[in-house]
PDB file of C-alpha atoms in Angstrom:
ATOM      1  CA  MET U   1      18.185  25.992 -13.894  1.00 35.00           C
ATOM      2  CA  SER U   2      18.005  23.804 -10.912  1.00 37.00           C
ATOM      3  CA  VAL U   3      15.216  23.927  -8.289  1.00 37.00           C
ATOM      4  CA  GLN U   4      16.615  24.055  -4.723  1.00 42.00           C
ATOM      5  CA  PRO U   5      14.455  22.294  -2.121  1.00 47.00           C
ATOM      6  CA  THR U   6      13.041  24.365   0.763  1.00 54.00           C
ATOM      7  CA  PRO U   7      12.493  23.567   4.382  1.00 54.00           C
ATOM      8  CA  ALA U   8       9.032  22.060   5.269  1.00 55.00           C
ATOM      9  CA  GLY U   9       6.480  24.787   5.645  1.00 50.00           C
ATOM     10  CA  ALA U  10       8.271  27.360   3.347  1.00 53.00           C
ATOM     11  CA  SER U  11       6.617  28.459   0.190  1.00 54.00           C
ATOM     12  CA  GLY U  12       8.144  27.523  -3.263  1.00 61.00           C
ATOM     13  CA  GLY U  13       9.650  24.175  -4.259  1.00 75.00           C
ATOM     14  CA  LEU U  14       9.602  20.740  -2.470  1.00 82.00           C
ATOM     15  CA  PRO U  15      10.139  20.755   1.212  1.00 84.00           C
ATOM     16  CA  THR U  16      12.971  19.116   2.933  1.00 84.00           C
ATOM     17  CA  GLY U  17      12.550  17.351   6.185  1.00 88.00           C
ATOM     18  CA  GLU U  18      11.530  14.054   7.943  1.00 90.00           C
ATOM     19  CA  LEU U  19       8.708  12.049   6.421  1.00 91.00           C
ATOM     20  CA  LEU U  20       6.257  11.335   9.285  1.00 90.00           C
ATOM     21  CA  GLY U  21       4.014   9.135   7.136  1.00 90.00           C
ATOM     22  CA  ARG U  22       2.334   8.355   3.828  1.00 92.00           C
ATOM     23  CA  TYR U  23      -1.378   8.278   3.543  1.00 92.00           C
ATOM     24  CA  ARG U  24      -3.849   7.145   0.918  1.00 90.00           C
ATOM     25  CA  SER U  25      -6.275  10.102   0.833  1.00 90.00           C
ATOM     26  CA  TYR U  26      -5.855  13.766   1.687  1.00 92.00           C
ATOM     27  CA  GLU U  27      -8.299  13.530   4.569  1.00 92.00           C
ATOM     28  CA  ASP U  28      -5.901  11.225   6.493  1.00 91.00           C
ATOM     29  CA  ALA U  29      -3.033  13.547   5.940  1.00 92.00           C
ATOM     30  CA  GLN U  30      -5.194  16.435   7.045  1.00 92.00           C
ATOM     31  CA  LYS U  31      -6.226  14.493  10.179  1.00 92.00           C
ATOM     32  CA  VAL U  32      -2.575  14.109  11.088  1.00 92.00           C
ATOM     33  CA  VAL U  33      -1.845  17.724  10.591  1.00 93.00           C
ATOM     34  CA  ASP U  34      -4.936  18.836  12.593  1.00 93.00           C
ATOM     35  CA  HIS U  35      -3.774  16.556  15.531  1.00 91.00           C
ATOM     36  CA  LEU U  36      -0.245  18.122  15.327  1.00 90.00           C
ATOM     37  CA  ALA U  37      -1.857  21.539  15.326  1.00 90.00           C
ATOM     38  CA  SER U  38      -3.851  20.967  18.321  1.00 89.00           C
ATOM     39  CA  ALA U  39      -0.628  20.093  20.471  1.00 87.00           C
ATOM     40  CA  ASP U  40       0.510  23.014  22.676  1.00 86.00           C
ATOM     41  CA  GLY U  41       3.517  24.810  21.555  1.00 85.00           C
ATOM     42  CA  PHE U  42       3.987  22.821  18.293  1.00 88.00           C
ATOM     43  CA  ASP U  43       5.098  24.914  15.255  1.00 87.00           C
ATOM     44  CA  ILE U  44       2.689  24.018  12.496  1.00 87.00           C
ATOM     45  CA  LYS U  45       4.701  26.073  10.017  1.00 90.00           C
ATOM     46  CA  SER U  46       7.187  23.409   9.929  1.00 90.00           C
ATOM     47  CA  LEU U  47       4.691  20.950   8.369  1.00 92.00           C
ATOM     48  CA  SER U  48       3.881  20.266   4.772  1.00 92.00           C
ATOM     49  CA  ILE U  49       1.577  17.958   2.787  1.00 93.00           C
ATOM     50  CA  VAL U  50       3.089  16.740  -0.456  1.00 92.00           C
ATOM     51  CA  GLY U  51       1.055  14.889  -3.113  1.00 92.00           C
ATOM     52  CA  ASN U  52       2.770  12.047  -4.939  1.00 91.00           C
ATOM     53  CA  ASP U  53       2.094  10.686  -8.542  1.00 88.00           C
ATOM     54  CA  LEU U  54      -0.268  13.321  -9.673  1.00 89.00           C
ATOM     55  CA  ARG U  55      -3.169  11.854 -11.913  1.00 91.00           C
ATOM     56  CA  SER U  56      -5.620  13.587 -14.082  1.00 91.00           C
ATOM     57  CA  VAL U  57      -9.026  12.032 -13.575  1.00 92.00           C
ATOM     58  CA  GLU U  58     -11.971  12.666 -15.758  1.00 92.00           C
ATOM     59  CA  HIS U  59     -15.459  11.820 -14.324  1.00 91.00           C
ATOM     60  CA  ILE U  60     -18.203  11.137 -16.945  1.00 92.00           C
ATOM     61  CA  ARG U  61     -21.339  12.924 -15.897  1.00 89.00           C
ATOM     62  CA  THR U  62     -23.949  12.273 -18.436  1.00 88.00           C
ATOM     63  CA  ARG U  63     -24.633  11.354 -22.098  1.00 89.00           C
ATOM     64  CA  LEU U  64     -25.304  14.400 -24.605  1.00 88.00           C
ATOM     65  CA  SER U  65     -28.030  14.826 -26.815  1.00 89.00           C
ATOM     66  CA  TYR U  66     -29.549  17.754 -28.811  1.00 90.00           C
ATOM     67  CA  PRO U  67     -32.207  18.655 -26.310  1.00 91.00           C
ATOM     68  CA  ARG U  68     -29.800  18.494 -23.548  1.00 91.00           C
ATOM     69  CA  VAL U  69     -27.133  20.514 -25.240  1.00 92.00           C
ATOM     70  CA  ALA U  70     -29.757  23.240 -26.244  1.00 93.00           C
ATOM     71  CA  LEU U  71     -31.067  23.428 -22.708  1.00 94.00           C
ATOM     72  CA  GLY U  72     -27.546  23.719 -21.160  1.00 92.00           C
ATOM     73  CA  GLY U  73     -26.670  26.548 -23.805  1.00 94.00           C
ATOM     74  CA  ALA U  74     -29.803  28.374 -23.055  1.00 95.00           C
ATOM     75  CA  ALA U  75     -29.034  28.318 -19.295  1.00 95.00           C
ATOM     76  CA  GLN U  76     -25.524  29.443 -19.810  1.00 94.00           C
ATOM     77  CA  GLY U  77     -26.651  32.219 -22.119  1.00 95.00           C
ATOM     78  CA  ALA U  78     -29.412  33.415 -19.747  1.00 95.00           C
ATOM     79  CA  ILE U  79     -26.724  33.705 -16.949  1.00 95.00           C
ATOM     80  CA  PHE U  80     -24.531  35.810 -19.304  1.00 95.00           C
ATOM     81  CA  GLY U  81     -27.450  37.807 -20.509  1.00 94.00           C
ATOM     82  CA  GLY U  82     -28.477  38.412 -16.938  1.00 94.00           C
ATOM     83  CA  PHE U  83     -24.977  39.680 -16.147  1.00 95.00           C
ATOM     84  CA  ILE U  84     -25.183  42.156 -19.091  1.00 93.00           C
ATOM     85  CA  ALA U  85     -28.566  43.292 -18.083  1.00 93.00           C
ATOM     86  CA  MET U  86     -27.431  43.970 -14.511  1.00 93.00           C
ATOM     87  CA  ILE U  87     -24.576  46.082 -15.850  1.00 93.00           C
ATOM     88  CA  PHE U  88     -27.129  48.144 -18.016  1.00 89.00           C
ATOM     89  CA  TYR U  89     -29.348  48.633 -15.008  1.00 90.00           C
ATOM     90  CA  LEU U  90     -26.486  49.896 -12.767  1.00 91.00           C
ATOM     91  CA  PHE U  91     -25.407  52.615 -15.269  1.00 91.00           C
ATOM     92  CA  THR U  92     -28.913  53.388 -16.581  1.00 88.00           C
ATOM     93  CA  PRO U  93     -31.550  52.755 -13.922  1.00 87.00           C
ATOM     94  CA  GLU U  94     -34.171  54.199 -16.124  1.00 87.00           C
ATOM     95  CA  THR U  95     -33.839  51.322 -18.668  1.00 84.00           C
ATOM     96  CA  PRO U  96     -37.289  49.681 -19.094  1.00 89.00           C
ATOM     97  CA  LEU U  97     -37.668  46.156 -17.662  1.00 89.00           C
ATOM     98  CA  LEU U  98     -38.769  44.871 -21.054  1.00 91.00           C
ATOM     99  CA  GLU U  99     -35.250  45.641 -22.488  1.00 90.00           C
ATOM    100  CA  LEU U 100     -33.496  43.933 -19.685  1.00 91.00           C
ATOM    101  CA  VAL U 101     -35.583  40.879 -20.147  1.00 93.00           C
ATOM    102  CA  SER U 102     -34.898  40.947 -23.906  1.00 93.00           C
ATOM    103  CA  ILE U 103     -31.160  41.051 -23.192  1.00 93.00           C
ATOM    104  CA  ILE U 104     -31.529  37.788 -21.099  1.00 94.00           C
ATOM    105  CA  LEU U 105     -33.557  36.068 -23.726  1.00 95.00           C
ATOM    106  CA  LEU U 106     -31.180  37.151 -26.470  1.00 94.00           C
ATOM    107  CA  GLY U 107     -28.184  35.739 -24.584  1.00 94.00           C
ATOM    108  CA  ALA U 108     -30.011  32.481 -24.108  1.00 95.00           C
ATOM    109  CA  ALA U 109     -30.890  32.250 -27.733  1.00 95.00           C
ATOM    110  CA  VAL U 110     -27.373  32.872 -28.948  1.00 95.00           C
ATOM    111  CA  TRP U 111     -25.678  30.479 -26.552  1.00 95.00           C
ATOM    112  CA  MET U 112     -28.290  27.772 -27.389  1.00 94.00           C
ATOM    113  CA  ILE U 113     -27.702  28.068 -31.123  1.00 95.00           C
ATOM    114  CA  ALA U 114     -23.942  28.132 -30.676  1.00 94.00           C
ATOM    115  CA  GLY U 115     -24.011  25.106 -28.413  1.00 92.00           C
ATOM    116  CA  THR U 116     -26.323  23.171 -30.913  1.00 92.00           C
ATOM    117  CA  ILE U 117     -24.022  23.934 -33.809  1.00 92.00           C
ATOM    118  CA  GLY U 118     -20.933  22.908 -31.900  1.00 90.00           C
ATOM    119  CA  TYR U 119     -22.432  19.710 -30.881  1.00 89.00           C
ATOM    120  CA  ALA U 120     -23.574  18.971 -34.395  1.00 89.00           C
ATOM    121  CA  VAL U 121     -19.963  19.473 -35.706  1.00 89.00           C
ATOM    122  CA  ARG U 122     -18.324  17.155 -33.184  1.00 84.00           C
ATOM    123  CA  ARG U 123     -21.227  14.666 -33.278  1.00 79.00           C
ATOM    124  CA  GLY U 124     -20.032  11.022 -32.673  1.00 75.00           C
ATOM    125  CA  ARG U 125     -16.546  12.230 -31.174  1.00 84.00           C
ATOM    126  CA  ARG U 126     -17.540  13.388 -27.800  1.00 81.00           C
ATOM    127  CA  ASP U 127     -21.093  12.561 -26.906  1.00 84.00           C
ATOM    128  CA  PHE U 128     -20.707  12.976 -23.061  1.00 87.00           C
ATOM    129  CA  ALA U 129     -20.209  15.575 -20.503  1.00 87.00           C
ATOM    130  CA  SER U 130     -17.342  15.236 -17.858  1.00 90.00           C
ATOM    131  CA  VAL U 131     -15.628  16.994 -14.964  1.00 91.00           C
ATOM    132  CA  SER U 132     -11.830  16.805 -14.939  1.00 91.00           C
ATOM    133  CA  GLN U 133      -9.730  16.976 -11.716  1.00 90.00           C
ATOM    134  CA  LEU U 134      -6.036  16.571 -10.707  1.00 90.00           C
ATOM    135  CA  THR U 135      -5.452  14.252  -7.771  1.00 89.00           C
ATOM    136  CA  ALA U 136      -2.533  12.527  -6.255  1.00 92.00           C
ATOM    137  CA  THR U 137      -2.142   8.746  -5.393  1.00 90.00           C
ATOM    138  CA  THR U 138      -0.688   9.250  -1.932  1.00 92.00           C
ATOM    139  CA  TYR U 139       0.028  12.196   0.356  1.00 93.00           C
ATOM    140  CA  ASP U 140       3.170  12.562   2.486  1.00 92.00           C
ATOM    141  CA  VAL U 141       3.182  14.636   5.820  1.00 93.00           C
ATOM    142  CA  VAL U 142       6.810  16.200   6.037  1.00 93.00           C
ATOM    143  CA  CYS U 143       8.008  18.127   8.992  1.00 92.00           C
ATOM    144  CA  ASP U 144      11.283  19.991   9.657  1.00 91.00           C
ATOM    145  CA  PHE U 145      14.192  18.217  11.284  1.00 90.00           C
ATOM    146  CA  SER U 146      14.170  20.465  14.319  1.00 88.00           C
ATOM    147  CA  VAL U 147      10.846  19.258  15.469  1.00 88.00           C
ATOM    148  CA  ALA U 148      10.872  15.685  14.027  1.00 88.00           C
ATOM    149  CA  GLY U 149      11.341  14.103  17.444  1.00 88.00           C
ATOM    150  CA  ARG U 150       8.157  15.521  19.033  1.00 88.00           C
ATOM    151  CA  ALA U 151       6.205  15.204  15.725  1.00 89.00           C
ATOM    152  CA  ARG U 152       6.835  11.370  15.637  1.00 88.00           C
ATOM    153  CA  GLN U 153       5.450  10.970  19.254  1.00 87.00           C
ATOM    154  CA  LEU U 154       2.460  12.971  18.304  1.00 88.00           C
ATOM    155  CA  VAL U 155       1.655  11.216  15.017  1.00 87.00           C
ATOM    156  CA  LYS U 156       1.557   7.880  16.896  1.00 86.00           C
ATOM    157  CA  GLU U 157      -1.332   9.428  19.070  1.00 83.00           C
ATOM    158  CA  SER U 158      -3.285  10.513  16.011  1.00 83.00           C
ATOM    159  CA  GLY U 159      -4.693   7.130  15.312  1.00 82.00           C
ATOM    160  CA  THR U 160      -4.048   7.407  11.589  1.00 82.00           C
ATOM    161  CA  VAL U 161      -2.227   4.376  10.044  1.00 82.00           C
ATOM    162  CA  SER U 162       0.406   5.263   7.590  1.00 83.00           C
ATOM    163  CA  LEU U 163       1.087   3.106   4.478  1.00 79.00           C
ATOM    164  CA  ASN U 164       3.921   0.648   4.279  1.00 70.00           C
ATOM    165  CA  ALA U 165       5.751  -1.367   1.734  1.00 54.00           C
ATOM    166  CA  HIS U 166       2.948  -3.807   1.251  1.00 58.00           C
ATOM    167  CA  ASN U 167      -0.024  -1.534   0.640  1.00 60.00           C
ATOM    168  CA  ASP U 168       1.723   1.591  -0.776  1.00 65.00           C
ATOM    169  CA  PRO U 169       0.467   2.055  -4.398  1.00 62.00           C
ATOM    170  CA  THR U 170       3.555   4.139  -5.350  1.00 60.00           C
ATOM    171  CA  GLY U 171       5.824   1.216  -4.508  1.00 59.00           C
ATOM    172  CA  ARG U 172       8.312   3.683  -2.710  1.00 57.00           C
ATOM    173  CA  SER U 173       7.374   3.266   0.926  1.00 51.00           C
ATOM    174  CA  GLY U 174      10.676   1.640   1.895  1.00 43.00           C
ATOM    175  CA  ASN U 175      12.232   4.870   3.051  1.00 43.00           C
ATOM    176  CA  LEU U 176       9.348   6.141   5.195  1.00 43.00           C
ATOM    177  CA  GLY U 177      10.114   7.920   8.311  1.00 43.00           C
ATOM    178  CA  GLY U 178      13.469   9.069   7.166  1.00 44.00           C
ATOM    179  CA  GLU U 179      15.041   5.677   7.201  1.00 44.00           C
ATOM    180  CA  ARG U 180      18.144   5.273   5.200  1.00 42.00           C
ATOM    181  CA  PRO U 181      18.271   2.094   2.987  1.00 43.00           C
ATOM    182  CA  ALA U 182      20.670  -0.408   4.321  1.00 46.00           C
ATOM    183  CA  PRO U 183      23.988  -0.856   2.186  1.00 47.00           C
ATOM    184  CA  THR U 184      23.977  -3.759  -0.063  1.00 48.00           C
ATOM    185  CA  GLN U 185      26.473  -6.454   0.812  1.00 52.00           C
ATOM    186  CA  GLN U 186      28.483  -8.599  -1.671  1.00 50.00           C
ATOM    187  CA  PRO U 187      27.557 -12.296  -1.726  1.00 49.00           C
ATOM    188  CA  ARG U 188      30.278 -14.421   0.005  1.00 51.00           C
ATOM    189  CA  GLY U 189      31.455 -17.819  -1.107  1.00 46.00           C
ATOM    190  CA  GLU U 190      31.741 -21.036   1.061  1.00 45.00           C
ATOM    191  CA  GLY U 191      34.939 -19.926   2.517  1.00 45.00           C
ATOM    192  CA  GLY U 192      33.479 -16.616   3.828  1.00 44.00           C
ATOM    193  CA  SER U 193      35.358 -14.455   1.409  1.00 43.00           C
ATOM    194  CA  SER U 194      33.834 -12.193  -1.354  1.00 43.00           C
ATOM    195  CA  ASP U 195      33.724 -13.643  -4.715  1.00 46.00           C
ATOM    196  CA  HIS U 196      35.735 -11.353  -6.811  1.00 46.00           C
ATOM    197  CA  ALA U 197      36.506 -12.068 -10.410  1.00 46.00           C
ATOM    198  CA  SER U 198      39.930 -13.255 -11.057  1.00 51.00           C
ATOM    199  CA  PRO U 199      42.096 -11.614 -13.759  1.00 51.00           C
ATOM    200  CA  ASP U 200      41.816 -14.898 -16.057  1.00 55.00           C
ATOM    201  CA  SER U 201      38.087 -14.876 -15.976  1.00 57.00           C
ATOM    202  CA  SER U 202      37.743 -11.156 -16.550  1.00 59.00           C
ATOM    203  CA  SER U 203      40.142 -11.568 -19.540  1.00 61.00           C
ATOM    204  CA  ALA U 204      37.963 -14.535 -20.810  1.00 61.00           C
ATOM    205  CA  GLU U 205      34.752 -12.474 -20.538  1.00 66.00           C
ATOM    206  CA  GLN U 206      36.259  -9.621 -22.500  1.00 65.00           C
ATOM    207  CA  ALA U 207      37.426 -11.982 -25.248  1.00 61.00           C
ATOM    208  CA  ARG U 208      33.738 -13.301 -25.488  1.00 66.00           C
ATOM    209  CA  GLN U 209      32.541  -9.726 -25.652  1.00 64.00           C
ATOM    210  CA  ARG U 210      35.085  -9.005 -28.397  1.00 60.00           C
ATOM    211  CA  ALA U 211      33.947 -12.217 -30.305  1.00 58.00           C
ATOM    212  CA  ALA U 212      30.278 -11.195 -30.069  1.00 59.00           C
ATOM    213  CA  GLN U 213      31.168  -7.781 -31.577  1.00 56.00           C
ATOM    214  CA  TRP U 214      33.015  -9.332 -34.456  1.00 54.00           C
ATOM    215  CA  GLN U 215      30.292 -11.821 -35.337  1.00 57.00           C
ATOM    216  CA  THR U 216      26.777 -11.636 -36.534  1.00 55.00           C
ATOM    217  CA  GLU U 217      23.841 -13.395 -34.801  1.00 55.00           C
ATOM    218  CA  ASP U 218      24.167 -16.526 -37.086  1.00 55.00           C
ATOM    219  CA  GLY U 219      27.999 -16.849 -36.357  1.00 57.00           C
ATOM    220  CA  ARG U 220      29.330 -15.383 -39.536  1.00 55.00           C
ATOM    221  CA  PRO U 221      32.201 -12.737 -39.244  1.00 53.00           C
ATOM    222  CA  ARG U 222      30.944  -9.183 -39.658  1.00 51.00           C
ATOM    223  CA  TYR U 223      32.001  -7.037 -42.777  1.00 49.00           C
ATOM    224  CA  GLY U 224      35.564  -5.892 -42.564  1.00 48.00           C
ATOM    225  CA  VAL U 225      36.621  -8.364 -39.848  1.00 49.00           C
ATOM    226  CA  ARG U 226      39.392 -11.008 -40.398  1.00 54.00           C
ATOM    227  CA  ARG U 227      38.493 -14.570 -39.836  1.00 55.00           C
ATOM    228  CA  ASP U 228      41.634 -15.202 -37.898  1.00 58.00           C
ATOM    229  CA  ASP U 229      40.687 -12.539 -35.423  1.00 55.00           C
ATOM    230  CA  VAL U 230      37.152 -14.097 -34.846  1.00 51.00           C
ATOM    231  CA  LYS U 231      38.789 -17.611 -34.493  1.00 58.00           C
ATOM    232  CA  GLY U 232      41.344 -16.237 -31.944  1.00 57.00           C
ATOM    233  CA  ALA U 233      38.706 -14.543 -29.900  1.00 54.00           C
ATOM    234  CA  GLU U 234      36.645 -17.796 -29.846  1.00 57.00           C
ATOM    235  CA  GLU U 235      39.772 -19.835 -28.785  1.00 60.00           C
ATOM    236  CA  TRP U 236      40.856 -17.512 -26.019  1.00 55.00           C
ATOM    237  CA  PRO U 237      38.128 -18.423 -23.485  1.00 53.00           C
ATOM    238  CA  LYS U 238      38.719 -22.081 -24.126  1.00 56.00           C
ATOM    239  CA  ARG U 239      42.447 -21.713 -23.397  1.00 56.00           C
ATOM    240  CA  GLN U 240      41.611 -19.935 -20.188  1.00 55.00           C
ATOM    241  CA  ASP U 241      39.252 -22.610 -19.030  1.00 56.00           C
ATOM    242  CA  SER U 242      41.595 -25.542 -19.891  1.00 57.00           C
ATOM    243  CA  PRO U 243      43.480 -27.376 -17.113  1.00 55.00           C
ATOM    244  CA  GLU U 244      46.906 -26.444 -18.585  1.00 53.00           C
ATOM    245  CA  ALA U 245      45.976 -22.649 -18.291  1.00 49.00           C
ATOM    246  CA  SER U 246      44.759 -23.188 -14.695  1.00 49.00           C
ATOM    247  CA  ASP U 247      48.042 -24.928 -13.765  1.00 52.00           C
ATOM    248  CA  THR U 248      49.968 -21.975 -14.898  1.00 49.00           C
TER     249      THR U 248
END
């Protein structure tokens, strides 16, 4: 099943359109979009912000210990117990306050014991607390082709500098702004004509490849290969490079 690209601003799939710029942070891309949105008559629904090279980042917050784990478990259990106590109070307002407090304390105790036991089981394998997030290396601002001309003019007035081939961490900024890569040209010789391989050199190269297939790395023939075939494959490039072969 293939995923079809969608126009910029449409929901679902990657947008298609002109790349207005690539920025290192989401705040820079947001600043460009805000500048375009403030322009009169500009259709902001044609804009999209695309994150490149998503990375999972885990920020280490603190070192864990038994007191810290127990205190954190008790706090979570108290919150859960308070939620249960609130439900009891909503359905039975005549419930005594002492019972509601006991529910909160019971939740704190259960969660504290469960957290302490879990920490003791995994002791030495994960003695830290962390927070994970998904972030992108760079952010692209893409607009629909129908408004690309005006969008380029407005982006220049935003004051936000886009990345280029020298400072782009993704290494793929050579095609920014919708530019097409220039076609590669074949190297030319001294006479100005392209260096195309002649039939003789092509045949010699094929013979060398066949000889490499028939021989092992130390020069011995492979199993099931005749020595005459290997010898003929080795002599063929020499005959092609000899002066007699070039005269013919």
